[in-house]
């Protein structure tokens, strides 16, 4: 009972002091964490000095409770560390973290290893202890503290990217340090099995094993939270359980990195879980975690400060010399990584460039804290390690932590001021000044109204208003003096403001229940892409980002591949349904942004900026509507379903608001309200289910839509459908490339394509077919065919083409007829040697008289006994000439026939039948006689021959 009393008194007393120290730190502009450590050391000194005394009253009991508090490494690891790390990961921008993941991992892994080696070797050279013990010391002091430095950065207003770099490095290198620490302790205790290869394998297993544990645990909790509604207490509690359970599961049960598990869990909740939790609950959740971390941060620095005097009692001059060597080596190693290794990695193209100013602040901002001290406590508690080594490591780690807290931390502000990192960038400073000016103007108007309503003398109101008038003059002077930005920069500032509002719109829709968590995630990723595009390439980057959102991403292309090669349509249907919803919200959001820009931008940035933004937003809206209209035209029923679903969601929100109003007005009791809310929740869950999109790719239905097949009769449809493969084509997709071999032909069930030939593009729509020419002639494709809308195609492969045309003469006749009309006359002429020997002017004249024709296998081109009305040149294929006087003769490419009947003006003396598909050039009778008169050379070649080939 007495021990519990002392524990409660000690904890409450420390939190009370911490609460009082925070406003003091803010007042004197001093780092709060450093002030905590100072207070802890002072308390530790008082406890140590009064250990033999017995002060009376509550003060004496408080000092006794502090002396009784025995902070251990397990307390730090299992009580404080999960909360501190999870909160840091929860508040870091995961997307920006991944942008700089290259340099962050370089600093966290390679940088830590280099630091460990340099510190270990340098301290070993001056201390006389074993190299392994010194390397162990190097690993411990190489773990930077994210809590201390981020708290300082928040107070100083450090740039976001600098904060992410330092915080990301701290999160990851804590895990790296703990893993390396474990390996070195194993070696120090005499485990001969620990070699370089096994150590590296163990490192990878522990590091990435922790990531997997964090992924699994956070996905499970986030999915569970997504199923809960109106239970913020449960949702927040689950995130707290996640932080501790993921650490315990990884560290204690699976023996992998608990730190990496917690880091991963925090990042997943920050990104994926962000859309599983309502914005109101998310706000409460972050405030809860801030409170928890405030307690943990306060207690850990106090408790660490309490043990500092006990540790430093055994501090010797030899330890002091080693500490100097340790400080020199640690900062030398960090300098080498930041100024030598990191630039080399950047030159290879890994990671973004980091400025010298950022690197200098990162060098000075590598504070040490909880993790380093916890690892030192582990050494003190580990049996089998020599007392000399324990004392050495504990003293040097404590001294180094105090050095970074009492030297580096207080001078961080000065360091950032030297490089100008404590000031807002010019663009954000411009926004700040504009917002301040607008606010002051509104304040003046509000003062006038308040003075009038409250009957305050005008002289008093004028005196107060003059104060704000002076502030306004100073702000406007600053704006006119330092805000001469280029049009591109000003335009980027306006777009950034609109993008921030766009993100707010998406979260508001999610909060109102209008969009699902899945769709909201896509929308928020899109807003992040817009911001990233602005940062990298200004206005062009913004335009490129929203055009990328209209294109088809990797998941969509994978779904298309599955539909075409594995016949799985469900993934493609889901991707199209997602695209439908995302584009619909984009259309609504951009329309709202146009109104917002016209209303809010002029007061802030002027009318000219609003006019400049208008064409950008209008162009984006037009592009979005074009992409959405293409979907609506292809799937009009689904578009109507989504619109009805949206209205139902709106009705549910109105119904919920009505119930809340009745509850507030005491019209209904809480019991009735809860019953109505449960029923409403059931309907909300139904609305969360995405409607299924029918792609309409059933072969039988698609075949029935093509007029080309309807003439063969309904009883043949199923037979035809079994040979055809349905395929969905998206706008802009190339279906056929010119020059590639032809292996299939295509029937358009719905949609439209454009065939690009040498001459002009030709558009084909529903009911048309294409690609047959290459199948008939077995020659390369003569055109490129691209989809200009969503298309439902039926694909007929070569073998099936031969079977279907053999079984259905009507289809063969119709395909051959259309193919003949699509033959390229110039290309056919080049295949006939008779024409290639002529002058180009003669060829041009002859071309006007020739007509292309496609003959099907078995087709009679000439019938014996009929009058001759044309002659024929074979460009491709073979024919068989059969007469009564002689055996059959086969003619091939380059040959011609039918000229004899024209020359003798007699009837045909033979039958000519196509053996396979033949490309022919037809010269009508009238043009034949004209050709003989104008082309003597051809006339000589066309004279009757003795080889019997004439017909």
XYZ file of C-alpha atoms in Angstrom, residues 326-823:
498
model
C 33.881 10.207 -28.222
C 32.426 13.654 -28.983
C 35.106 14.349 -31.589
C 34.716 10.958 -33.253
C 30.890 11.085 -33.278
C 30.745 14.474 -34.960
C 33.572 13.560 -37.346
C 31.716 10.435 -38.436
C 28.464 12.352 -38.939
C 30.327 15.032 -40.902
C 31.848 12.401 -43.181
C 28.462 10.837 -43.888
C 26.659 14.138 -44.506
C 29.341 15.899 -46.560
C 31.145 13.023 -48.315
C 29.033 9.881 -48.564
C 25.631 11.533 -49.082
C 26.724 13.699 -52.068
C 28.259 10.624 -53.721
C 24.980 8.772 -53.374
C 23.123 11.770 -54.838
C 25.423 11.783 -57.866
C 24.420 8.206 -58.616
C 20.818 9.400 -58.700
C 19.648 7.910 -55.398
C 17.573 10.381 -53.411
C 17.011 14.104 -53.760
C 19.742 16.668 -53.213
C 20.071 18.077 -49.692
C 21.399 21.608 -49.320
C 24.490 22.445 -47.280
C 22.326 24.419 -44.867
C 20.122 21.384 -44.242
C 23.133 19.101 -43.827
C 24.777 21.471 -41.346
C 21.631 21.665 -39.220
C 21.286 17.864 -39.428
C 24.902 17.553 -38.236
C 24.272 19.765 -35.227
C 20.762 18.435 -34.632
C 21.692 14.801 -34.028
C 20.642 14.870 -30.388
C 20.854 11.760 -28.206
C 18.294 10.827 -25.600
C 16.000 8.027 -24.451
C 17.225 5.202 -26.698
C 20.906 5.761 -25.955
C 20.265 5.893 -22.197
C 18.011 2.832 -22.345
C 20.726 0.844 -24.118
C 23.239 1.993 -21.494
C 20.860 0.731 -18.803
C 20.722 -2.631 -20.600
C 24.494 -2.858 -20.272
C 24.280 -2.070 -16.549
C 21.642 -4.798 -16.096
C 23.310 -7.498 -18.221
C 25.178 -10.156 -16.215
C 28.464 -11.419 -17.608
C 29.809 -7.997 -18.615
C 32.756 -6.694 -16.631
C 32.022 -3.930 -14.112
C 34.712 -1.752 -15.670
C 32.966 -1.919 -19.050
C 29.554 -1.216 -17.501
C 30.822 1.871 -15.669
C 32.752 3.073 -18.721
C 29.808 2.779 -21.119
C 27.240 4.209 -18.684
C 29.442 7.222 -17.851
C 30.347 8.060 -21.448
C 26.822 7.595 -22.784
C 25.409 9.810 -20.019
C 28.066 12.441 -20.640
C 27.503 12.434 -24.396
C 23.706 12.666 -24.018
C 24.110 15.606 -21.647
C 26.522 17.278 -24.082
C 24.026 17.100 -26.971
C 21.179 18.256 -24.725
C 23.021 21.100 -23.021
C 25.247 22.239 -25.920
C 23.621 21.278 -29.230
C 19.961 21.735 -28.324
C 20.157 25.298 -26.876
C 22.221 26.495 -29.866
C 19.932 24.998 -32.533
C 18.032 28.268 -32.820
C 21.228 30.197 -33.496
C 22.317 27.579 -36.058
C 19.017 27.849 -37.936
C 19.119 31.642 -37.829
C 22.602 31.620 -39.384
C 21.242 29.745 -42.420
C 17.911 31.561 -42.443
C 15.969 28.364 -41.787
C 13.914 29.895 -38.996
C 12.077 32.147 -41.466
C 9.249 31.265 -43.784
C 10.115 30.801 -47.480
C 9.307 33.839 -49.669
C 6.125 32.301 -51.048
C 4.762 31.368 -47.624
C 5.818 34.754 -46.260
C 3.811 36.345 -49.031
C 0.750 34.305 -48.025
C 1.310 35.247 -44.373
C 1.422 38.973 -45.157
C -1.639 38.828 -47.408
C -3.626 36.911 -44.798
C -2.559 39.334 -42.069
C -3.525 42.359 -44.175
C -6.922 40.896 -44.978
C -7.523 40.020 -41.311
C -6.599 43.527 -40.131
C -9.017 45.073 -42.629
C -11.804 42.851 -41.354
C -10.874 43.683 -37.752
C -11.226 47.409 -38.483
C -14.667 46.859 -39.953
C -15.640 44.715 -36.979
C -14.465 47.396 -34.526
C -16.645 49.990 -36.211
C -19.700 47.754 -36.003
C -18.994 46.820 -32.366
C -18.558 50.489 -31.376
C -21.867 51.364 -33.033
C -23.782 48.473 -31.439
C -22.341 48.991 -27.930
C -22.617 52.804 -28.026
C -18.878 53.377 -27.582
C -17.560 56.842 -28.307
C -16.171 57.242 -31.789
C -12.949 58.743 -30.408
C -12.264 55.553 -28.418
C -13.111 53.349 -31.396
C -10.871 55.462 -33.608
C -7.984 55.168 -31.155
C -8.201 51.375 -31.123
C -8.665 51.257 -34.894
C -5.568 53.419 -35.377
C -3.456 50.702 -33.754
C -4.577 48.249 -36.395
C -4.246 50.905 -39.077
C -0.580 51.243 -38.191
C -0.121 47.475 -38.302
C -1.826 47.391 -41.686
C 0.498 50.106 -43.001
C 3.546 48.165 -41.828
C 2.299 44.953 -43.436
C 1.448 46.686 -46.710
C 4.856 48.383 -46.724
C 6.498 44.991 -46.216
C 4.383 43.540 -49.021
C 5.298 46.295 -51.457
C 8.962 46.108 -50.507
C 9.676 42.390 -50.502
C 6.960 40.621 -52.441
C 8.027 41.154 -56.016
C 7.574 37.569 -57.134
C 7.415 36.352 -60.710
C 4.065 35.503 -62.260
C 4.935 31.807 -62.168
C 5.673 31.910 -58.435
C 2.503 33.881 -57.699
C 0.491 31.452 -59.786
C 2.045 28.546 -57.895
C 1.089 30.153 -54.593
C -2.512 30.466 -55.769
C -2.574 26.851 -56.953
C -1.079 25.705 -53.657
C -3.853 27.512 -51.782
C -6.463 25.876 -54.004
C -4.880 22.440 -53.574
C -4.985 22.771 -49.801
C -8.664 23.648 -50.065
C -9.190 20.705 -52.420
C -7.751 18.354 -49.808
C -10.110 19.904 -47.266
C -13.037 19.251 -49.619
C -12.136 15.561 -49.896
C -11.886 15.167 -46.113
C -15.173 17.042 -45.696
C -16.909 14.692 -48.129
C -15.482 11.721 -46.233
C -16.635 13.212 -42.946
C -20.124 13.725 -44.389
C -20.231 10.098 -45.520
C -20.402 10.957 -49.235
C -17.277 8.993 -50.207
C -15.898 5.676 -49.019
C -12.518 5.300 -47.324
C -11.045 3.650 -50.418
C -12.097 6.460 -52.746
C -11.000 9.115 -50.249
C -7.512 7.578 -50.127
C -7.237 7.896 -53.902
C -8.434 11.496 -53.728
C -5.967 12.437 -50.992
C -3.101 10.792 -52.907
C -4.126 12.890 -55.893
C -4.054 16.079 -53.795
C -0.562 15.114 -52.575
C 0.524 14.575 -56.194
C -0.688 18.075 -57.060
C 1.313 19.589 -54.202
C 4.417 17.592 -55.132
C 4.058 18.680 -58.748
C 3.870 22.316 -57.664
C 7.000 21.973 -55.529
C 9.029 20.332 -58.287
C 7.877 22.035 -61.510
C 5.500 24.823 -60.455
C 2.507 25.268 -62.826
C 3.702 22.648 -65.315
C 4.045 20.137 -62.487
C 0.477 20.863 -61.368
C -0.863 20.298 -64.890
C 1.161 17.134 -65.320
C -0.119 15.827 -61.971
C -3.801 16.228 -62.797
C -3.290 14.780 -66.276
C -1.594 11.751 -64.687
C -4.728 11.250 -62.601
C -6.742 11.007 -65.822
C -4.432 8.390 -67.297
C -4.594 4.694 -66.532
C -2.299 3.626 -63.721
C -0.385 0.441 -63.001
C -3.252 -1.300 -61.178
C -5.601 -0.556 -64.057
C -3.140 -1.941 -66.616
C -2.644 -5.054 -64.504
C -6.425 -5.530 -64.372
C -6.599 -5.159 -68.154
C -3.888 -7.810 -68.521
C -5.808 -10.190 -66.264
C -8.986 -9.699 -68.296
C -7.244 -10.334 -71.587
C -4.952 -13.182 -70.654
C -6.562 -14.899 -67.658
C -10.198 -13.993 -68.462
C -10.664 -12.407 -64.981
C -13.063 -9.487 -65.344
C -13.713 -8.631 -61.685
C -10.420 -6.726 -61.051
C -11.009 -4.638 -64.181
C -14.608 -3.947 -63.158
C -13.398 -2.750 -59.740
C -10.780 -0.476 -61.297
C -13.316 1.022 -63.694
C -15.810 1.519 -60.865
C -13.113 3.269 -58.798
C -12.242 5.455 -61.776
C -15.920 6.306 -62.199
C -16.218 7.494 -58.591
C -12.862 9.309 -58.456
C -13.532 11.225 -61.669
C -17.023 12.128 -60.466
C -15.609 13.606 -57.265
C -12.856 15.368 -59.226
C -15.499 17.005 -61.411
C -17.435 18.190 -58.359
C -14.287 19.364 -56.551
C -12.849 21.326 -59.497
C -16.227 22.997 -60.048
C -16.188 24.020 -56.382
C -12.575 25.233 -56.732
C -13.573 27.552 -59.587
C -16.202 29.170 -57.360
C -13.767 29.251 -54.419
C -11.086 30.896 -56.569
C -13.460 33.601 -57.779
C -14.636 34.271 -54.215
C -11.543 33.898 -51.992
C -8.499 34.576 -54.194
C -9.192 38.240 -55.153
C -9.290 39.546 -51.541
C -6.042 37.701 -50.748
C -3.954 37.956 -53.909
C -5.812 40.295 -56.230
C -8.169 39.990 -59.170
C -5.364 39.348 -61.678
C -4.333 36.099 -59.997
C -7.918 34.871 -59.955
C -8.166 35.595 -63.690
C -4.906 33.712 -64.297
C -6.110 30.707 -62.305
C -9.417 30.489 -64.122
C -8.123 29.002 -67.439
C -6.016 26.450 -65.527
C -9.022 25.267 -63.519
C -11.318 25.389 -66.535
C -8.847 23.315 -68.564
C -8.599 20.790 -65.763
C -12.393 20.620 -65.487
C -12.756 20.108 -69.244
C -10.163 17.301 -69.291
C -11.849 15.637 -66.312
C -15.283 15.880 -67.905
C -13.996 14.384 -71.163
C -12.588 11.374 -69.322
C -15.773 11.035 -67.285
C -18.072 11.448 -70.294
C -16.239 8.624 -72.055
C -17.109 6.350 -69.130
C -20.677 7.593 -68.909
C -21.258 6.944 -72.595
C -19.908 3.413 -72.262
C -21.759 2.569 -69.035
C -24.804 4.870 -68.748
C -26.662 2.529 -66.378
C -23.785 2.508 -63.911
C -23.536 6.302 -64.073
C -27.195 6.515 -63.051
C -26.594 4.021 -60.243
C -23.788 6.172 -58.829
C -25.935 9.287 -58.990
C -28.791 7.563 -57.150
C -26.317 6.230 -54.575
C -24.972 9.727 -53.999
C -28.452 11.106 -53.389
C -29.184 8.280 -50.943
C -25.962 9.144 -49.054
C -27.052 12.794 -48.904
C -30.466 11.710 -47.605
C -28.809 9.625 -44.888
C -26.730 12.615 -43.752
C -29.853 14.807 -43.633
C -31.664 12.129 -41.678
C -28.801 11.865 -39.205
C -28.703 15.648 -38.757
C -32.457 15.665 -38.148
C -32.141 13.044 -35.394
C -29.341 15.024 -33.709
C -31.424 18.185 -33.794
C -34.417 16.404 -32.244
C -32.154 14.993 -29.540
C -30.728 18.444 -28.780
C -34.260 19.876 -28.555
C -35.357 17.013 -26.249
C -38.024 15.929 -28.740
C -36.706 12.360 -28.548
C -34.980 10.542 -25.717
C -31.395 9.219 -25.893
C -32.805 5.666 -26.036
C -34.899 6.522 -29.097
C -31.954 8.332 -30.678
C -29.640 5.340 -30.156
C -32.208 3.011 -31.717
C -32.582 5.300 -34.743
C -28.787 5.632 -34.997
C -28.337 1.848 -35.066
C -30.836 1.524 -37.906
C -29.155 4.387 -39.748
C -25.772 2.714 -39.291
C -27.043 -0.434 -41.016
C -28.097 1.559 -44.059
C -24.787 3.401 -44.033
C -22.942 0.094 -44.245
C -25.026 -0.911 -47.261
C -24.152 2.367 -48.985
C -20.446 1.760 -48.318
C -20.541 -1.243 -50.631
C -19.461 -0.257 -54.084
C -22.041 -1.178 -56.767
C -20.849 -3.875 -59.131
C -20.030 -2.704 -62.619
C -21.026 -5.050 -65.409
C -18.386 -4.703 -68.117
C -20.809 -6.149 -70.666
C -18.220 -8.568 -72.007
C -20.459 -11.619 -72.422
C -19.523 -12.903 -75.903
C -23.091 -13.887 -76.873
C -24.462 -10.432 -76.119
C -21.554 -8.710 -77.840
C -21.964 -10.834 -80.972
C -25.658 -10.012 -81.089
C -24.823 -6.277 -81.096
C -22.739 -6.559 -84.288
C -25.007 -6.242 -87.352
C -22.445 -8.198 -89.317
C -23.396 -11.391 -87.444
C -27.154 -10.951 -87.206
C -27.717 -12.164 -90.775
C -26.341 -15.611 -89.975
C -29.301 -16.354 -87.687
C -29.770 -16.529 -83.935
C -29.032 -20.267 -83.816
C -25.467 -19.601 -85.025
C -24.700 -16.839 -82.504
C -23.478 -19.200 -79.773
C -21.222 -21.011 -82.223
C -19.707 -17.736 -83.364
C -19.397 -16.471 -79.771
C -17.368 -19.518 -78.754
C -14.688 -18.510 -81.283
C -14.549 -14.826 -80.297
C -12.714 -13.356 -77.314
C -14.223 -10.249 -75.684
C -11.836 -7.404 -74.882
C -12.295 -3.986 -73.304
C -10.151 -1.250 -74.837
C -9.559 2.077 -73.094
C -9.323 5.495 -74.795
C -5.942 6.173 -76.337
C -4.902 2.506 -76.330
C -3.241 1.194 -79.483
C -4.952 -1.928 -80.739
C -2.887 -2.452 -83.889
C 0.508 -1.050 -84.878
C 1.486 -0.548 -88.487
C 4.082 -3.050 -89.678
C 3.408 -5.766 -87.082
C 2.256 -9.221 -88.241
C -1.469 -9.842 -88.314
C -2.703 -12.602 -86.000
C -6.296 -11.496 -85.357
C -9.146 -9.333 -86.631
C -11.534 -7.259 -84.512
C -15.263 -6.584 -84.485
C -16.495 -3.410 -82.727
C -19.472 -4.202 -80.508
C -19.499 -0.671 -79.065
C -17.195 2.302 -79.119
C -15.063 3.918 -81.797
C -11.507 3.585 -83.156
C -9.325 5.564 -85.525
C -7.214 3.878 -88.202
C -4.204 5.964 -89.257
C -2.979 5.214 -92.778
C -0.480 6.957 -95.029
C -3.169 9.230 -96.371
C -5.693 10.219 -93.701
C -7.233 8.813 -90.536
C -10.395 6.756 -90.862
C -12.848 6.348 -87.979
C -14.765 3.144 -87.413
C -17.632 2.673 -84.967
C -20.049 0.093 -83.576
C -20.725 -2.690 -86.074
C -17.506 -2.177 -88.052
C -14.537 -4.511 -88.141
C -10.836 -4.086 -88.853
C -7.575 -6.002 -88.998
C -8.877 -8.470 -91.563
C -6.507 -7.442 -94.345
C -3.372 -8.771 -92.668
C -5.151 -12.089 -92.023
C -6.223 -12.406 -95.630
C -2.906 -11.467 -97.198
C -0.567 -12.631 -94.381
C 1.311 -9.371 -94.796
C 2.260 -6.753 -92.136
C -0.396 -4.401 -90.842
C -0.937 -1.409 -93.131
C -2.390 0.964 -90.506
C -2.231 1.886 -86.828
C -5.567 1.580 -85.006
C -6.171 3.518 -81.767
C -9.242 3.607 -79.537
C -10.859 7.050 -79.266
C -13.348 5.894 -76.618
C -13.996 2.863 -74.456
C -14.505 -0.027 -76.866
C -15.982 -3.489 -76.468
C -14.274 -5.597 -79.102
C -14.615 -9.175 -80.241
C -11.259 -10.678 -81.231
C -11.075 -13.412 -83.844
C -7.770 -15.288 -84.013
C -6.271 -16.539 -87.297
C -7.165 -20.233 -86.912
C -10.714 -19.401 -85.853
C -10.969 -16.950 -88.738
C -10.221 -19.703 -91.232
C -12.779 -22.007 -89.616
C -15.541 -19.442 -89.377
C -15.161 -18.164 -92.933
C -15.129 -21.717 -94.282
C -18.320 -22.531 -92.396
C -20.143 -19.315 -93.294
C -19.765 -18.235 -96.960
C -21.703 -15.039 -96.238
C -19.084 -13.941 -93.712
C -16.263 -14.738 -96.103
C -17.936 -12.820 -98.894
C -18.636 -9.801 -96.720
C -15.143 -9.695 -95.188
C -13.556 -10.045 -98.593
C -15.698 -7.244 -99.991
C -14.792 -4.813 -97.237
C -11.131 -5.824 -97.387
C -11.063 -5.088 -101.097
C -12.237 -1.549 -100.480
C -9.421 -1.030 -97.976
C -6.594 -2.173 -100.262
